[in-house]
């Protein structure tokens, strides 16, 4: 039979790539993709797909039962910049969807859960450089508040009911397969598109806004890595810090210029600047390295090269 996996929010930036990676590992028929809408052709045609509203407990429970699901990856969420425009809905989606899977696990219907947290759990009072695993967390965005609350609930369900829930705090994620989706760190994806298409980028952050980022391949490896780790090795049940590479818009611009010499940039900070200012500039992820062997592979140069190379093909 093999492990049966359900991905909720499979059409999003992380979900779409995670689905294909997991299908490659566990077999196409064992990984059920689901979302509130249909996804791209590769996602839809490579294995089972179900339309589910993550906030509908009965619908989630029915799919879990139908496929005899062992593990759930809950990737549905409203991201930082989008959530600020609709705070009540963001809170409802981000929290209720989590409660649904936690309760299914508590009832013994799921064996293991992956739930992503984010660097948005930190806030303006958090130490900005080399942010520790345990530190002040006073998030200033709806997204961050929902993720911090989610971390507390995950830990609570583990301690109280033995629910095997695992989590990592994603930094900004950079990928060439899905277009940017409303996050503050998405400038670091958009800039590659604009460099190739327009040779110019209007950046909504200031040139020296350092933020922790990660290439998607590293993020997927970390996600699979923590889920495949032995239960006793996952010592933190709120969420693990995860770091990739920290850089500023100016540094990524300089890196792209090496490949596209006539590329230009202009800085016009907007409301997203305040969100960026409230987040860490770099992250200490030594706990993840020590506990379950996490290791980052990509730096700014290798990531930029891969992004440009792949997007050139896609955008032609």
XYZ file of C-alpha atoms in Angstrom:
316
model
C 0.000 0.000 0.000
C 2.626 2.543 1.023
C 2.151 5.833 2.837
C -0.917 7.791 1.715
C -0.382 11.559 1.702
C -2.888 14.397 1.332
C -1.675 17.868 0.397
C -4.152 20.659 1.171
C -3.378 23.823 -0.788
C -1.521 21.890 -3.478
C -1.878 24.599 -6.138
C 0.101 27.254 -4.267
C 3.750 28.219 -4.673
C 5.100 25.529 -2.346
C 2.259 23.023 -2.698
C 2.556 22.582 -6.463
C 6.254 21.690 -6.300
C 5.933 19.696 -3.095
C 3.191 17.533 -4.649
C 5.435 16.531 -7.559
C 8.413 15.886 -5.266
C 6.337 13.657 -2.965
C 4.814 11.808 -5.931
C 8.357 11.107 -7.099
C 9.194 9.612 -3.688
C 5.976 7.814 -2.670
C 4.357 7.095 -6.058
C 1.781 9.152 -7.980
C -1.287 7.339 -6.697
C -0.232 7.655 -3.051
C -0.100 11.461 -3.039
C -3.491 13.180 -3.239
C -3.390 16.832 -4.221
C -6.251 19.106 -3.159
C -7.150 22.783 -3.345
C -10.155 25.076 -3.595
C -9.463 25.387 -7.354
C -7.822 23.291 -10.046
C -4.063 23.552 -10.563
C -1.677 23.299 -13.508
C -1.834 20.393 -15.948
C 1.187 18.534 -14.583
C -0.290 18.589 -11.078
C -3.752 17.538 -12.253
C -2.598 14.779 -14.605
C 0.126 13.139 -12.525
C -2.070 11.768 -9.733
C -5.338 12.047 -7.756
C -6.822 15.527 -7.250
C -9.743 16.666 -5.086
C -11.439 20.049 -4.791
C -11.552 20.882 -1.059
C -12.180 24.046 0.914
C -9.605 23.811 3.739
C -12.103 25.481 6.097
C -14.704 22.729 5.558
C -14.039 20.062 8.203
C -16.474 17.525 6.713
C -14.902 17.830 3.254
C -11.371 17.330 4.613
C -12.495 14.376 6.774
C -14.257 12.752 3.801
C -11.128 12.843 1.620
C -8.981 11.529 4.500
C -11.383 8.597 4.821
C -11.806 8.004 1.089
C -8.061 7.556 0.525
C -7.181 6.212 3.992
C -4.703 9.084 4.395
C -1.725 8.655 6.775
C -0.071 12.085 6.473
C -1.391 15.578 5.762
C 0.659 18.521 4.506
C -1.431 21.624 5.206
C -0.132 24.245 2.769
C -3.288 26.401 2.467
C -2.839 29.933 3.880
C -3.323 33.585 3.029
C 0.135 35.174 2.738
C 1.484 38.312 4.422
C 0.713 41.166 2.026
C -2.615 39.644 0.894
C -3.685 38.918 4.477
C -3.252 42.572 5.465
C -6.013 43.463 2.994
C -8.456 40.930 4.472
C -7.478 40.255 8.105
C -10.641 38.464 9.282
C -10.656 36.014 6.383
C -6.898 35.409 6.726
C -7.304 34.550 10.419
C -10.241 32.255 9.716
C -8.531 30.369 6.885
C -5.126 30.065 8.555
C -6.508 28.941 11.934
C -9.587 26.837 11.101
C -7.770 24.754 8.501
C -5.123 23.923 11.123
C -7.702 22.974 13.771
C -9.400 20.636 11.306
C -6.265 18.556 10.674
C -5.124 18.675 14.316
C -8.522 17.358 15.403
C -8.502 14.617 12.753
C -5.098 13.520 14.081
C -6.326 13.719 17.678
C -9.164 11.365 16.696
C -6.618 8.940 15.249
C -7.616 9.494 11.618
C -4.212 10.897 10.566
C -0.788 9.720 11.781
C 1.371 12.730 10.951
C 0.957 16.407 10.013
C 3.215 18.926 8.340
C 2.210 22.541 8.955
C 4.415 25.397 7.745
C 5.168 28.390 9.916
C 7.096 31.463 8.755
C 9.635 34.125 9.720
C 6.518 36.325 9.979
C 6.131 35.022 13.573
C 8.921 37.416 14.507
C 8.364 41.139 14.897
C 10.079 44.516 15.333
C 11.212 43.607 18.891
C 12.892 40.348 17.801
C 16.713 40.431 17.501
C 17.161 41.102 13.767
C 20.470 39.392 13.103
C 21.006 35.671 13.581
C 17.521 35.448 15.119
C 17.618 32.630 17.709
C 15.257 29.642 17.816
C 13.807 30.864 21.136
C 13.349 34.626 21.247
C 10.886 37.502 21.556
C 7.973 36.988 19.151
C 5.643 39.955 18.759
C 4.449 39.730 15.141
C 2.913 42.863 13.628
C 1.019 41.284 10.708
C -2.160 39.190 10.626
C -0.218 36.439 8.865
C 2.457 36.469 11.574
C -0.124 36.466 14.381
C -1.902 33.461 12.828
C 1.379 31.587 12.381
C 2.520 32.289 15.933
C -0.850 31.121 17.282
C -0.603 28.037 15.067
C 2.812 27.176 16.518
C 1.394 27.295 20.027
C -1.540 25.060 19.047
C 0.745 22.524 17.332
C 2.880 22.251 20.455
C -0.246 22.022 22.627
C -1.753 19.186 20.568
C 1.575 17.317 20.666
C 1.961 17.695 24.453
C -1.698 17.132 25.317
C -2.837 14.529 22.775
C 0.407 13.147 21.303
C -0.382 14.498 17.821
C 2.723 14.055 15.628
C 2.785 17.501 14.050
C 5.986 18.914 12.535
C 6.758 22.420 11.385
C 9.436 24.707 9.985
C 9.507 28.493 9.760
C 9.999 29.201 6.077
C 11.992 32.264 5.107
C 11.134 33.958 1.775
C 10.987 31.270 -0.921
C 12.379 31.649 -4.416
C 11.198 29.474 -7.279
C 10.989 29.672 -11.070
C 8.029 27.311 -11.542
C 5.225 29.383 -9.990
C 4.753 33.149 -10.300
C 4.911 35.318 -7.140
C 1.824 35.000 -4.898
C 1.362 38.018 -2.629
C 4.152 37.666 -0.088
C 6.480 40.484 0.959
C 9.537 38.411 0.008
C 8.086 37.754 -3.472
C 10.076 40.692 -4.862
C 12.991 38.253 -4.998
C 11.056 36.105 -7.494
C 9.505 38.988 -9.446
C 12.890 40.661 -9.990
C 14.062 37.696 -12.115
C 10.943 37.811 -14.304
C 11.303 41.556 -14.851
C 15.053 41.298 -15.527
C 14.405 38.886 -18.388
C 11.183 40.451 -19.728
C 11.656 44.215 -19.218
C 15.343 44.682 -18.273
C 13.983 46.944 -15.500
C 12.490 46.395 -12.060
C 10.561 48.746 -9.782
C 11.317 47.406 -6.304
C 8.774 47.916 -3.496
C 11.507 47.575 -0.828
C 14.502 49.828 -0.156
C 17.864 48.715 -1.548
C 19.314 47.718 1.826
C 16.377 45.633 3.180
C 18.076 42.363 4.116
C 15.687 39.409 4.412
C 16.231 35.667 4.879
C 15.486 33.789 1.672
C 15.703 30.226 0.451
C 15.739 28.527 -2.935
C 12.709 26.249 -3.351
C 14.786 23.061 -3.737
C 16.238 23.628 -0.264
C 12.783 24.320 1.213
C 11.354 21.108 -0.281
C 14.297 19.068 0.997
C 13.773 20.515 4.492
C 10.033 19.755 4.364
C 10.550 16.142 3.338
C 13.531 15.883 5.709
C 11.606 16.816 8.847
C 8.691 14.543 7.887
C 11.016 11.580 7.296
C 12.979 12.200 10.513
C 12.510 9.792 13.419
C 9.821 10.986 15.822
C 12.302 11.268 18.702
C 14.629 13.477 16.622
C 11.942 16.139 16.174
C 12.476 17.812 19.538
C 10.772 21.148 18.818
C 7.016 20.867 18.281
C 6.206 24.546 17.787
C 8.331 25.188 14.675
C 12.001 25.074 13.647
C 13.971 28.082 12.441
C 15.170 27.541 8.881
C 17.756 29.691 7.119
C 18.945 29.762 3.550
C 20.685 32.879 2.338
C 20.109 36.482 3.455
C 20.488 39.311 0.951
C 19.238 42.805 0.071
C 17.497 43.944 -3.153
C 20.757 45.677 -4.117
C 22.758 42.451 -3.711
C 20.360 40.403 -5.825
C 20.312 43.185 -8.427
C 24.125 43.137 -8.626
C 24.055 39.350 -8.990
C 21.535 39.483 -11.882
C 23.531 42.266 -13.567
C 26.440 39.865 -13.951
C 24.206 37.848 -16.304
C 22.105 40.722 -17.758
C 24.431 43.780 -17.892
C 21.783 46.297 -19.092
C 19.359 45.470 -16.256
C 18.234 48.545 -14.262
C 16.380 48.981 -10.961
C 14.443 51.703 -9.172
C 13.472 51.651 -5.483
C 9.942 52.782 -4.569
C 9.198 51.377 -1.090
C 5.456 50.910 -0.354
C 3.427 49.420 2.552
C 5.386 46.183 2.284
C 8.513 47.993 3.506
C 7.035 48.184 7.023
C 6.359 44.427 6.935
C 9.941 43.745 5.808
C 11.318 46.024 8.543
C 9.530 43.959 11.181
C 11.184 40.708 10.063
C 14.644 39.281 10.783
C 17.597 39.968 8.481
C 19.215 36.596 9.170
C 18.268 33.402 11.037
C 20.026 30.923 13.319
C 18.872 27.439 12.297
C 21.381 25.375 14.276
C 18.574 23.464 16.088
C 17.305 22.010 12.788
C 20.855 21.062 11.796
C 21.512 19.389 15.140
C 18.162 17.598 15.630
C 17.335 16.171 12.193
C 20.335 16.926 10.000
C 19.094 19.922 7.977
C 21.618 21.404 5.538
C 21.218 24.253 3.029
C 22.764 23.775 -0.453
C 22.157 27.002 -2.411
C 23.817 30.401 -1.985
C 22.885 33.677 -3.760
C 25.140 33.051 -6.786
C 24.047 29.445 -7.472
C 20.397 30.307 -6.871
C 20.477 33.327 -9.227
C 22.124 31.268 -11.944
C 19.475 28.514 -11.705
C 16.615 31.034 -11.627
C 17.778 32.879 -14.748
C 18.641 29.705 -16.633
C 15.231 28.116 -15.987
C 13.136 31.259 -16.444
C 14.835 31.991 -19.795
C 13.418 28.676 -21.035
C 9.978 29.183 -19.481
C 9.471 32.766 -20.672
C 10.540 32.205 -24.291
